[in-house]
PDB file of C-alpha atoms and ligand atoms in Angstrom:
ATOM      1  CA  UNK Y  12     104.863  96.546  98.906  1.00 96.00           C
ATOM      2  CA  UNK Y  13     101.126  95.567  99.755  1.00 98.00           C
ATOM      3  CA  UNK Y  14      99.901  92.652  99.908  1.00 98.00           C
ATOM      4  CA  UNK Y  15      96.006  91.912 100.074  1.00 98.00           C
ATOM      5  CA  UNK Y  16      94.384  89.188 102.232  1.00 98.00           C
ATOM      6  CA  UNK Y  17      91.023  87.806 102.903  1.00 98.00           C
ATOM      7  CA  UNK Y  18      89.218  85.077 104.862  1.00 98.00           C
ATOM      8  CA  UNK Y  19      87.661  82.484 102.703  1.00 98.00           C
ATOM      9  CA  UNK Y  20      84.179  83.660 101.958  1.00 98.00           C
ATOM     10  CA  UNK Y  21      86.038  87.444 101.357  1.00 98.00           C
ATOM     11  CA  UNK Y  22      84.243  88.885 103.687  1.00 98.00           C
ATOM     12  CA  UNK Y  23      86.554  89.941 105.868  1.00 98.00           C
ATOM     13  CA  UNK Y  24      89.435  91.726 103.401  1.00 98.00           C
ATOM     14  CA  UNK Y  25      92.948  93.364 105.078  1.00 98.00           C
ATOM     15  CA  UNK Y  26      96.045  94.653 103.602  1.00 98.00           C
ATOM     16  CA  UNK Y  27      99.728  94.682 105.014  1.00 98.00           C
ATOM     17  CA  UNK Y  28     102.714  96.323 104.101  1.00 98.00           C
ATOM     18  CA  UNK Y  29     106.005  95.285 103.951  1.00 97.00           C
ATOM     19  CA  UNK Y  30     109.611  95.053 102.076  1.00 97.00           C
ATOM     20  CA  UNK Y  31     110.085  91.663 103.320  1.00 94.00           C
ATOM     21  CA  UNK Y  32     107.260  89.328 102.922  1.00 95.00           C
ATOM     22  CA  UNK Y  33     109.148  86.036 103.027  1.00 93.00           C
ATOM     23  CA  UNK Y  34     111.375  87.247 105.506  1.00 92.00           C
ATOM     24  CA  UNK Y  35     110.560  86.222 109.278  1.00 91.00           C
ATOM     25  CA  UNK Y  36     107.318  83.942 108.522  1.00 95.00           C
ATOM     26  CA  UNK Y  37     106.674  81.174 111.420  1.00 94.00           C
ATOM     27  CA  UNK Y  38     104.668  78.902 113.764  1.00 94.00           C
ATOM     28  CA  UNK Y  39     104.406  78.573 116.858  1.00 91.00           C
ATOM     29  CA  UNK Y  40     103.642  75.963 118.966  1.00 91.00           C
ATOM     30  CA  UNK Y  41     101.954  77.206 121.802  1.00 88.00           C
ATOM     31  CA  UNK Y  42      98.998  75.202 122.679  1.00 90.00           C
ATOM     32  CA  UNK Y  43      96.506  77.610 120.076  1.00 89.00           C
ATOM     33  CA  UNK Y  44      98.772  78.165 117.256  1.00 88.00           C
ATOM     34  CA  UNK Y  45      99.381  74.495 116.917  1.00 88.00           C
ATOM     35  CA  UNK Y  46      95.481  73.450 116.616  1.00 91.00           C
ATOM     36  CA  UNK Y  47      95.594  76.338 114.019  1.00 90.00           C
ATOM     37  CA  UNK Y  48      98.528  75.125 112.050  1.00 89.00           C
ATOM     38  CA  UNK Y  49      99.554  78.381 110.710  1.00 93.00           C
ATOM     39  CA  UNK Y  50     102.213  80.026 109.056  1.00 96.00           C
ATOM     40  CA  UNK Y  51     102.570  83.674 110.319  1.00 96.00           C
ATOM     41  CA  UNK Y  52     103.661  87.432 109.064  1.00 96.00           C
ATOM     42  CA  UNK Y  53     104.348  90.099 111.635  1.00 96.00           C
ATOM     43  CA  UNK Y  54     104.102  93.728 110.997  1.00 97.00           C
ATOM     44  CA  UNK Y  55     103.848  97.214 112.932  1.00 97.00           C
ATOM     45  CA  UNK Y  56     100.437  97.593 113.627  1.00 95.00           C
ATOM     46  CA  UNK Y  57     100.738 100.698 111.477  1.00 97.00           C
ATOM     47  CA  UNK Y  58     100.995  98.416 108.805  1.00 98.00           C
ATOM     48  CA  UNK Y  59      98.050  96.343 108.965  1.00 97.00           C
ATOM     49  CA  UNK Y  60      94.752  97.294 107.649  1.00 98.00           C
ATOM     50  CA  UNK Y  61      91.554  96.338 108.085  1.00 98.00           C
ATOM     51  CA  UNK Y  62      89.922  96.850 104.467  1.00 98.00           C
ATOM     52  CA  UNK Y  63      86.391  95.467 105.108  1.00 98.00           C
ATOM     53  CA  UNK Y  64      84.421  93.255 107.782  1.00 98.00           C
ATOM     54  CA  UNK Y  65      84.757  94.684 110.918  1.00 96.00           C
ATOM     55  CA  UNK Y  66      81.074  93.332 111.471  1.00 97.00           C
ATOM     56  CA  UNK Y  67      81.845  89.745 110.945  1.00 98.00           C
ATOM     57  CA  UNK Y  68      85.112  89.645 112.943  1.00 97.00           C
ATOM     58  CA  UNK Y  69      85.073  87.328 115.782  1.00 97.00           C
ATOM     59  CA  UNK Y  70      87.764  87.388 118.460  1.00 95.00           C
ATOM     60  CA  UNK Y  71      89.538  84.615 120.565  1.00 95.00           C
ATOM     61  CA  UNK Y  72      91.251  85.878 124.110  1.00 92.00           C
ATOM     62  CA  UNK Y  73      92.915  83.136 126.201  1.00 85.00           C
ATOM     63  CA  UNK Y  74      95.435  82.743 129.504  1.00 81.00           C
ATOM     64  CA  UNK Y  75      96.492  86.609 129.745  1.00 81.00           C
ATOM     65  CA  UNK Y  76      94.012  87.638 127.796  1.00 80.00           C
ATOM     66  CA  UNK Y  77      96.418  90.144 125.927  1.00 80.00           C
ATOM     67  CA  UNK Y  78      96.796  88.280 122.385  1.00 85.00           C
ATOM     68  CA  UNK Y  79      93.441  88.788 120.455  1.00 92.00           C
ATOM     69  CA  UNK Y  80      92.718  86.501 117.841  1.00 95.00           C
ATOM     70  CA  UNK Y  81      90.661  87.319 115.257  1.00 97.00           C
ATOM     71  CA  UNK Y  82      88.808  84.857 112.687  1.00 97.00           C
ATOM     72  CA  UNK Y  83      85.404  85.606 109.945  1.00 98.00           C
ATOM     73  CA  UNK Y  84      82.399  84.389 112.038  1.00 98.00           C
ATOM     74  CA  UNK Y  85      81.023  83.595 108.666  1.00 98.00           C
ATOM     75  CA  UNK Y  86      83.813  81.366 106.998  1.00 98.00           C
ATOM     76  CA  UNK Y  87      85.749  80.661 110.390  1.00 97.00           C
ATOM     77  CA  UNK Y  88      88.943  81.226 109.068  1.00 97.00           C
ATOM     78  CA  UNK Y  89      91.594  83.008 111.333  1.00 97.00           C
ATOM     79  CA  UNK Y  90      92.931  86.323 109.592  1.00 98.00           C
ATOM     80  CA  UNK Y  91      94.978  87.866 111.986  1.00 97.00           C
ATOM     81  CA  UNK Y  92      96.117  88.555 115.612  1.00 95.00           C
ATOM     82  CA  UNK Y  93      97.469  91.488 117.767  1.00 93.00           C
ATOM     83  CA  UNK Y  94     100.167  90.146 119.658  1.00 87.00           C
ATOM     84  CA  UNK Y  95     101.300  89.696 123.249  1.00 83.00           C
ATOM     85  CA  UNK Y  96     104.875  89.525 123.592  1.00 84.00           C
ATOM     86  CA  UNK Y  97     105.064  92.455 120.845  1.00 87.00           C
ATOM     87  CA  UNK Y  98     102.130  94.559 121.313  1.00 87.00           C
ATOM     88  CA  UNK Y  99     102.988  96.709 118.588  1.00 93.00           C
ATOM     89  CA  UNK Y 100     102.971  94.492 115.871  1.00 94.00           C
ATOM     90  CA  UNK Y 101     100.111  92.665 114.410  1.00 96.00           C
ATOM     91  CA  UNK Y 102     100.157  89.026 112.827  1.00 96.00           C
ATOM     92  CA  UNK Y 103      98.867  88.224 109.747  1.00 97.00           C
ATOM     93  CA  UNK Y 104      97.496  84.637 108.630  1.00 97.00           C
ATOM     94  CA  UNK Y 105      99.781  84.088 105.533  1.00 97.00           C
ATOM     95  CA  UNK Y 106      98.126  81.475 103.684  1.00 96.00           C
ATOM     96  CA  UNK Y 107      95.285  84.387 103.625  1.00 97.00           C
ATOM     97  CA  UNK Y 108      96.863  86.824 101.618  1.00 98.00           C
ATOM     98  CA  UNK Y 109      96.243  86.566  97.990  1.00 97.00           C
ATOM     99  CA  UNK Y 110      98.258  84.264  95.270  1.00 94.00           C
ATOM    100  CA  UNK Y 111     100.630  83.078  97.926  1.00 90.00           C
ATOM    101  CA  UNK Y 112     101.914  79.342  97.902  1.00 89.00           C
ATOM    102  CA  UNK Y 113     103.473  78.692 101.805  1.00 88.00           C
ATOM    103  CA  UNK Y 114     107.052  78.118 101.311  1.00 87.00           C
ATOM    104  CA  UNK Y 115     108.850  74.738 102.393  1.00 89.00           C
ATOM    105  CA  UNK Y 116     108.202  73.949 105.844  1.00 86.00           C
ATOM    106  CA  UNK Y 117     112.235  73.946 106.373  1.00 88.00           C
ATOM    107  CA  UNK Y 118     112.476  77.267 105.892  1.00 88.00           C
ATOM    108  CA  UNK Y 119     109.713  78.524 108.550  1.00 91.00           C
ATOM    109  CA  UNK Y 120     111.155  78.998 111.786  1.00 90.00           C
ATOM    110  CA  UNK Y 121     108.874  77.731 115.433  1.00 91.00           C
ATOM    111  CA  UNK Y 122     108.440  80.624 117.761  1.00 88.00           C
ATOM    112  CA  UNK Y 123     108.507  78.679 121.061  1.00 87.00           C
ATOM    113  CA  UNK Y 124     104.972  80.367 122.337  1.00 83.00           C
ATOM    114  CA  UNK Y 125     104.360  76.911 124.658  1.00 82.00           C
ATOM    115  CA  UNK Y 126     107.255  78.425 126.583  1.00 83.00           C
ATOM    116  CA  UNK Y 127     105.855  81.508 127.086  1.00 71.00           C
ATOM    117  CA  UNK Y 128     104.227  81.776 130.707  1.00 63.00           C
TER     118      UNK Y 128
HETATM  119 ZN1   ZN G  15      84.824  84.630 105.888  1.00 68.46          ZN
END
């Protein structure tokens, strides 16, 4: 299945694929993730796509400065992130994908990312 996202002012537009949409959403609560208060969807890279606003992407690179995070320099609202501990996949903001109500805060796991070094 695909599933269309945006930023808030639509500017910035991506797409991601998957069977499982529900399945494996979290937060973390590393020291970024829990300013951002978001609920996350990890795919294979190969399964993200940028649709449209490359220009107005803005990126955010902290402590290893492998995780890139990516927000709409226009709206400010975080859309997506290429991972550090899996390089391969790339996160997804899922309150920006289109239609979608977050589910109960019960079921959505914490990734312990403030125990990462
Ligand atoms: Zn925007």
């Amino acid at each position: 299945m695909i599933y269309k996202g945006s930023c808030h002012c639509n500017r910035v537009q991506f797409q991601i694929e998957t069977d499982d949409l529900f399945q494996d959403l979290y937060r973390c609560n590393c020291s970024l993730c829990k300013k951002k208060s978001i609920v996350m969807k990890a795919v294979h890279r190969d399964h993200f796509f940028l649709i449209r606003g490359r220009d107005y992407l803005g990126s955010y690179k902290w402590n290893k400065n492998i995780a890139e995070h990516f927000f709409c320099r226009f709206c400010g609202v975080y859309t997506h992130h290429k991972r550090r501990r899996y390089p391969e996949q790339m996160v997804s903001n899922f309150a920006c994908l289109d239609g979608m109500e977050l589910p109960p805060a019960e079921e959505i796991a914490t990734v312990d990312g403030a125990s990462h070094d």
